[in-house]
Coordinates of C-alpha atoms and ligand atoms in Angstrom, one line a residue:
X1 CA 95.3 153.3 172.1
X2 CA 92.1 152.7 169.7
X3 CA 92.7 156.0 168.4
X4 CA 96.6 155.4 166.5
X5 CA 95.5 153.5 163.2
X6 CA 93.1 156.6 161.8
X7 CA 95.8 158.9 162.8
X8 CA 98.4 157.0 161.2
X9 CA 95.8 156.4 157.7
X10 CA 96.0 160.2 157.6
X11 CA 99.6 160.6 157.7
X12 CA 100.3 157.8 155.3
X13 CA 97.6 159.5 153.4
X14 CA 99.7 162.7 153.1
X15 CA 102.9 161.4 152.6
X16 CA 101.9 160.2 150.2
X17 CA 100.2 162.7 148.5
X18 CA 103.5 164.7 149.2
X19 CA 105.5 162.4 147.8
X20 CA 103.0 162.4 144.2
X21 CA 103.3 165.8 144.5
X22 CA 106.9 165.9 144.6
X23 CA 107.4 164.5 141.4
X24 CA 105.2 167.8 139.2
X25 CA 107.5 170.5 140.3
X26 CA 110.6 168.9 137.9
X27 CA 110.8 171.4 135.3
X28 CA 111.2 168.7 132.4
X29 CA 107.4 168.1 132.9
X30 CA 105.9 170.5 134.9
X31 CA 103.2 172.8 133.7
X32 CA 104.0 175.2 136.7
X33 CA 107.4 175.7 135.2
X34 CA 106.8 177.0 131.3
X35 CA 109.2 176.5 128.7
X36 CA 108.0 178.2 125.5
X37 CA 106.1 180.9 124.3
X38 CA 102.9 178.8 124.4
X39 CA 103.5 177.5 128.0
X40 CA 103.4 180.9 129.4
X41 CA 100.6 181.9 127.8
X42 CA 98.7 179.0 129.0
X43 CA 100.1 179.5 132.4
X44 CA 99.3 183.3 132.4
X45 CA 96.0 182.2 131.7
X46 CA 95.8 179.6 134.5
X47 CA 97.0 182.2 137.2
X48 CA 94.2 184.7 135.9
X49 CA 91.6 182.4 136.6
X50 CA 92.7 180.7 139.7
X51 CA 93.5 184.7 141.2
X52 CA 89.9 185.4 139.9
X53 CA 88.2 182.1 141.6
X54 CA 90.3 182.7 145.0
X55 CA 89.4 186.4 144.9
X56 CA 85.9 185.3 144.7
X57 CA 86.1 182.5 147.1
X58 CA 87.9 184.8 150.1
X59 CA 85.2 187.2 149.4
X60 CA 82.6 184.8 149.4
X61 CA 84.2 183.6 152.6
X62 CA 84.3 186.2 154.8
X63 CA 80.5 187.9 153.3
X64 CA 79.5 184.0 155.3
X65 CA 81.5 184.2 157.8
X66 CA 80.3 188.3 158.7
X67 CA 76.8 187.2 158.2
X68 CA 76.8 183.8 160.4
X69 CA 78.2 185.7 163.2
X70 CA 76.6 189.0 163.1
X71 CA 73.0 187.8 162.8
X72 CA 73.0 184.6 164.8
X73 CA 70.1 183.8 167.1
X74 CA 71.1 185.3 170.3
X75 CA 69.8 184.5 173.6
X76 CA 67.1 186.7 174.9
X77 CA 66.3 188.2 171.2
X78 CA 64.9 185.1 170.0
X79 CA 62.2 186.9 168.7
X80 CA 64.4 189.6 166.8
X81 CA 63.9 190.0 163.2
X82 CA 66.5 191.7 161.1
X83 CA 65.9 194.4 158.4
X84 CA 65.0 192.2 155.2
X85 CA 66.5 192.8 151.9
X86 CA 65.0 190.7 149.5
X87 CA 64.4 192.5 145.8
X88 CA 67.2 195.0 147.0
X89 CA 67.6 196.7 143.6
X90 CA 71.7 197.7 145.4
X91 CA 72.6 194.2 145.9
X92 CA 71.6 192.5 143.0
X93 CA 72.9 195.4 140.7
X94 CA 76.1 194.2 142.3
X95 CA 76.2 190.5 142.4
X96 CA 75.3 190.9 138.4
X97 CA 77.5 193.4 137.8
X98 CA 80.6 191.6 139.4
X99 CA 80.3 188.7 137.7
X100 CA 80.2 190.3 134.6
X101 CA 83.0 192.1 134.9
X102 CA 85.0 189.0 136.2
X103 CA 84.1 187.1 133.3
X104 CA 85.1 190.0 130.9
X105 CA 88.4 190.0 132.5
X106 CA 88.7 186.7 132.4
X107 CA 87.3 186.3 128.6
X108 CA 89.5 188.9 126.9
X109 CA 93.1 187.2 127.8
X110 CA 91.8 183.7 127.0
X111 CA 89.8 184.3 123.6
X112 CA 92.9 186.8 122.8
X113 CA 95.5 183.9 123.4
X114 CA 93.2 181.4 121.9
X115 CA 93.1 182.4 118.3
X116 CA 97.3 183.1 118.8
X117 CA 97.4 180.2 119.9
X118 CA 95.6 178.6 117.1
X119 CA 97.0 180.8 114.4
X120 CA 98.8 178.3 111.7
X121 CA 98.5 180.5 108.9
X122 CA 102.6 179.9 108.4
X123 CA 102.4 176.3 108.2
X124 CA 99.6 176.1 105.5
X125 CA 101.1 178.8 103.0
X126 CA 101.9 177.4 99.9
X127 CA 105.6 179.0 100.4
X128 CA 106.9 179.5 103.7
X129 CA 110.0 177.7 105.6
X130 CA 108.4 177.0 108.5
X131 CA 109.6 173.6 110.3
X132 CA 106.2 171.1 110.5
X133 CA 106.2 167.7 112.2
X134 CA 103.8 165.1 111.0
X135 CA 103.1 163.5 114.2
X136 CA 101.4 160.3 114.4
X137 CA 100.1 158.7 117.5
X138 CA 99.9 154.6 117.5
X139 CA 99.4 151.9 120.7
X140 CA 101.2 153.0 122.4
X141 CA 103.6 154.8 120.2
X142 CA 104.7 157.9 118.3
X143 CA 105.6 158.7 114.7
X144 CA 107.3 162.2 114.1
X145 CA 107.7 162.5 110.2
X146 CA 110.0 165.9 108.7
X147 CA 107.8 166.5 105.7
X148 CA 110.1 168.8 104.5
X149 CA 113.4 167.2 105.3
X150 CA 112.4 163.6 104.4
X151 CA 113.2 161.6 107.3
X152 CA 111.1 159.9 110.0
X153 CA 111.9 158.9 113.9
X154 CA 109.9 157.7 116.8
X155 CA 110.0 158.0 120.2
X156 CA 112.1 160.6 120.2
X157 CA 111.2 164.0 118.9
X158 CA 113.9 166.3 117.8
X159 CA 113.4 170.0 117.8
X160 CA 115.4 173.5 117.5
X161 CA 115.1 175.5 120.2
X162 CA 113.5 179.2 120.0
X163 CA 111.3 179.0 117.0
X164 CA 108.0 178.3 116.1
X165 CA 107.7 174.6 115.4
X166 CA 104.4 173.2 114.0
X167 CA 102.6 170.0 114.4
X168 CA 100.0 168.3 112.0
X169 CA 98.2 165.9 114.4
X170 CA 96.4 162.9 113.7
X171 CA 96.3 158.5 115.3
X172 CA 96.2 155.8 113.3
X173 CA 93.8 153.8 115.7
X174 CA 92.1 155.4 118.1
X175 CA 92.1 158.6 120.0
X176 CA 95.4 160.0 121.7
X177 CA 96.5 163.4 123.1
X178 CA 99.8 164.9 122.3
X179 CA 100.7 166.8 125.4
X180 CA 104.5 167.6 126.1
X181 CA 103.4 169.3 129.6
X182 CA 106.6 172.1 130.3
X183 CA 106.0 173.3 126.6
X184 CA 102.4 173.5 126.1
X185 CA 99.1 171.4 124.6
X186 CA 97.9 169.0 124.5
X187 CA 96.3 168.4 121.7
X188 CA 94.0 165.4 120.4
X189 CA 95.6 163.1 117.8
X190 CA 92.1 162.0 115.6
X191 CA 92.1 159.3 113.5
X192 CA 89.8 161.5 110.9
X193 CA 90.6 165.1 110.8
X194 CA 94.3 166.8 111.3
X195 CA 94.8 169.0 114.2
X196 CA 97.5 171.8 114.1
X197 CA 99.0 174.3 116.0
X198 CA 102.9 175.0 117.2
X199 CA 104.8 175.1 120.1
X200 CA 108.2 177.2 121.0
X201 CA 110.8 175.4 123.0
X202 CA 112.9 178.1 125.0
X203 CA 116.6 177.5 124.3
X204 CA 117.2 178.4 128.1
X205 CA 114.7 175.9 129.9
X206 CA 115.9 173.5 127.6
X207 CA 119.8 173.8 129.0
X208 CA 118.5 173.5 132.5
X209 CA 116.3 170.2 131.6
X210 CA 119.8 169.1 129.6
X211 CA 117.9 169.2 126.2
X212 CA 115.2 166.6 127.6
X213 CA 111.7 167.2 127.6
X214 CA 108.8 164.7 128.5
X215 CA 106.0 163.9 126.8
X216 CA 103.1 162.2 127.1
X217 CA 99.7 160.3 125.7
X218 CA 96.8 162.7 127.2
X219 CA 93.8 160.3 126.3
X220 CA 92.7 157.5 127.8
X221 CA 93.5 155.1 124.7
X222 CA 93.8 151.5 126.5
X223 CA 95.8 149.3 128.8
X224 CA 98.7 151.2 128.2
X225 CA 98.2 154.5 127.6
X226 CA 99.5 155.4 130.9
X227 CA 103.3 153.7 129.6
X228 CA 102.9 155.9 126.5
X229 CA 105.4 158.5 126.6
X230 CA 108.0 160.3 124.7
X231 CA 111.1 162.2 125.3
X232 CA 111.7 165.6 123.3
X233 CA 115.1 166.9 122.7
X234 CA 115.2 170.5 122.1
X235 CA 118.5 171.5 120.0
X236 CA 120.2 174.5 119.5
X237 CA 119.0 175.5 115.2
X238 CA 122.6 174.0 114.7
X239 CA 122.3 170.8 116.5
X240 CA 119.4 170.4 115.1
X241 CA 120.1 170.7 111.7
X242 CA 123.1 168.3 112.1
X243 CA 121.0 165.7 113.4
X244 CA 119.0 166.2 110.3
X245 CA 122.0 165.8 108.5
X246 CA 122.7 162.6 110.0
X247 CA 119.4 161.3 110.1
X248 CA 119.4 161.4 106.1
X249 CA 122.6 159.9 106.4
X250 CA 122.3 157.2 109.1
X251 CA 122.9 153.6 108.0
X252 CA 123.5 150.1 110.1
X253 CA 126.9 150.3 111.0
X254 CA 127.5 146.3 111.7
X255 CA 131.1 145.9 112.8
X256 CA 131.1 142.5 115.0
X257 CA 129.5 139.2 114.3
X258 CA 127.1 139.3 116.8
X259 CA 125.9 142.3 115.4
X260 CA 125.8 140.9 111.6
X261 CA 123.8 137.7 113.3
X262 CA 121.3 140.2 114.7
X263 CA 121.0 142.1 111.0
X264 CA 119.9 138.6 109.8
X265 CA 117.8 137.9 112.3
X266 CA 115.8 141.2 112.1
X267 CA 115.7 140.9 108.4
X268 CA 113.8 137.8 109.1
X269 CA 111.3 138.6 112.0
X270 CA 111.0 142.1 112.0
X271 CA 112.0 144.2 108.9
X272 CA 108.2 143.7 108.2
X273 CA 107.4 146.7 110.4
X274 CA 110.1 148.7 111.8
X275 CA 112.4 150.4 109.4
X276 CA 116.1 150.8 110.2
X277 CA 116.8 154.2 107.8
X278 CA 115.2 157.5 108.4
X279 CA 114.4 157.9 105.2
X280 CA 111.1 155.6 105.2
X281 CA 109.4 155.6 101.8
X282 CA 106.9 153.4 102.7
X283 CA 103.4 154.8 102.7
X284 CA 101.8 155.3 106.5
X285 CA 99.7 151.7 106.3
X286 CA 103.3 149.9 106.0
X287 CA 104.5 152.0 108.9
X288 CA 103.4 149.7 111.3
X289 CA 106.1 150.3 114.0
X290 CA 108.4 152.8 115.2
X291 CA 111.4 153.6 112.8
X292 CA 114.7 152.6 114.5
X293 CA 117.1 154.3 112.7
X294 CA 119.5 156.2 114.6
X295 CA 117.8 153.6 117.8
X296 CA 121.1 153.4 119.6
X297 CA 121.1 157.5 120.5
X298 CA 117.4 157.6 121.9
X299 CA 116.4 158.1 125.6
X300 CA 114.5 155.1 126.7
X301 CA 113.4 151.9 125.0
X302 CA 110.4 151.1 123.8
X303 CA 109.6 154.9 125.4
X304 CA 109.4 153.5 129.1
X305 CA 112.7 151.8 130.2
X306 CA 116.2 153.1 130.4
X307 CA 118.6 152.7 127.6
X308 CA 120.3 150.0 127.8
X309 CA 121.2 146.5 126.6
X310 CA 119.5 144.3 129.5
X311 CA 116.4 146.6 128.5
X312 CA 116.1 145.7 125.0
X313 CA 116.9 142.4 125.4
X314 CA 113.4 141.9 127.9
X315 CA 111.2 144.1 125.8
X316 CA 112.2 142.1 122.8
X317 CA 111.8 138.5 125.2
X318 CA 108.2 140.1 126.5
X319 CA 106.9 143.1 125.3
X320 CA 103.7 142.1 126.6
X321 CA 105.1 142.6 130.6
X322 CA 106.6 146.0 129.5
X323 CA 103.7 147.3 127.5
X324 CA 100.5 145.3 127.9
X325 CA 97.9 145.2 124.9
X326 CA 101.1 146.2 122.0
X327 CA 100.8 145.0 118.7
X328 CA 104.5 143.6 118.5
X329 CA 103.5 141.0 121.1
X330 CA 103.3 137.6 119.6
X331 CA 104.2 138.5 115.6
X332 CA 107.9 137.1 115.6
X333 CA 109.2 134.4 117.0
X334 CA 112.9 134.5 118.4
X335 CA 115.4 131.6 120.4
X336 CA 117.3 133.8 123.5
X337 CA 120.8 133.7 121.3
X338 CA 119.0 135.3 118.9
X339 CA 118.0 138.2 121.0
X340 CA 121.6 139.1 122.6
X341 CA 122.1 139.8 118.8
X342 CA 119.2 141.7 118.4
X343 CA 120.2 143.9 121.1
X344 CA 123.5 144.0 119.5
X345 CA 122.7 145.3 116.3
X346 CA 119.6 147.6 117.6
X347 CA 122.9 149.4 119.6
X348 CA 124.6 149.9 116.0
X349 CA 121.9 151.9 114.7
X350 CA 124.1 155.2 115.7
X351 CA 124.1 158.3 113.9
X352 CA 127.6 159.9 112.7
Ligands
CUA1 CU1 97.6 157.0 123.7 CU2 96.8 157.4 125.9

């Protein structure tokens, strides 16, 4: 009877695990499933090296296991001294050689793929079309600016599927990593110093995930770096050039009253810092809060909670429950009438 609780630590122990475990394999996140040129480099890479240290580790293995069994102290031949082989010129030609050979196998793949990997000459000619993202990593959220196309977004990254898309990293506080785990990085954001390379989102993968990637802060960067995610759609080249479209486009459509309330109201408490037209002139200091325009279209809100009204209404009431250690906590001050509105005119920032 004494003997249940351990067994039953152990088994809670493992479900557990199993069910942590259950949640990598979704393809929207996991490494294990690459979506993109980049990811299956990075995989191929981690395959090499795991087949490498298993090979060693089996061989390793049984060399132990021979040599425990074969010369074990045996009864009646206590005395029995085996042939010793210490400053064998053989073996250690071979435990050298091995190794080196492992480590060449294992070197020429990964210094290969690292300076692909790393290649941005594209982005940095002084004429080329190739699509860069200016992102920007804040607590605890991210700025994607279109350099080229003139319009800004947060939260949710917009991308066109099967082509090389390239990122200028850098924070605006402290240290974050970009990491959008089924499509490959990550990358740290710095706040001195840009970091570049590109990604390729696989127009394929993308169907099967519904468009929706994940993303995710990669750096420890405070109380709620674990809370500071962000979704990527990845968009047919058409799609994605109408969003663009739209994005230049997108205004405040305010039909109802409520709606035209909550303009007023966010011209008063937060126009300050968050921007409500893609098309942000402001320089980065000003940008002090995710751009909303085009809000009412985006995955989650305020990058963690499902899209809906109830949602806004308690990140607005709290954001310091949601999202502990934010900067929006405690700048504006707002009567609960005041934030059904809100809500009601954050849901009219559509695009076309
Ligand atoms: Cu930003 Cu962790």
């Amino acid at each position: 009877m004494k003997n249940w609780l351990p067994k039953w630590r152990v088994m809670s122990l493992f479900s557990m695990i199993a069910l942590l475990l259950a949640g990598c394999g979704k393809p929207f996140l996991s490494t294990l499933q690459p979506a993109g040129e980049v990811a299956s480099m990075q995989y191929d890479l981690l395959l090499l090296s795991t087949a490498i240290m298993v090979l060693v580790i089996i061989v390793v293995t049984i060399i132990f296991i021979y040599v425990v069994v074969r010369f074990r102290r045996r009864k009646g031949d206590e005395n029995f001294i085996p042939k010793q082989v210490e400053g064998s010129h053989k073996l250690e030609l071979i435990w050298t050689v091995i190794p080196i050979l492992l480590l060449i196998i294992l070197a020429v793949p990964t210094v290969a793929y690292t300076f692909k990997l790393a290649d941005v000459k594209e982005m940095d000619a002084k004429k080329s079309d190739a699509l860069v993202i200016n992102v920007r990593s804040n607590a605890y959220w991210w700025e994607f600016e279109y350099p080229n196309q003139k319009i800004i977004t947060s939260q949710d990254l917009v991308v066109p599927t099967d082509q090389k898309v390239y990122f200028k990293l850098k924070a605006s506080d402290v240290k974050h990593s970009f990491w959008i785990p089924a499509v490959g990085g990550k990358m740290d954001t710095n706040t001195e110093g840009e970091n570049k390379f590109w990604l390729v989102f696989d127009s394929k993968k993308a169907e099967e995930v519904d468009d929706v990637f994940y993303g995710k802060c990669a750096e420890l960067c405070g109380p709620s770096h674990a809370l500071m995610d962000f979704k990527v759609k990845a968009l047919p080249k058409d799609e994605f050039d109408a969003w663009v479209k739209d994005m230049k486009a997108a205004k405040p459509e305010v039909a109802d009253a409520d709606a035209k309330a909550g303009e007023e109201v966010f011209k008063q408490s937060c126009i300050g810092c968050h921007a409500v037209e893609a098309q942000d002139q402001r320089p980065e200091q000003a940008r002090q809060a995710p751009n909303l325009a085009g809000f009412a279209d985006r995955e989650r809100v305020a990058g963690v909670l499902e899209h809906n009204e109830e949602n806004i209404k308690a990140w607005i009431k709290d954001p310091e429950a949601i999202k502990p250690g934010n900067k929006m906590t405690g700048t504006y001050k707002v009567s609960d009438e005041q934030i059904d509105q809100l809500a009601k005119y954050l849901e009219s920032l559509k695009l076309q």
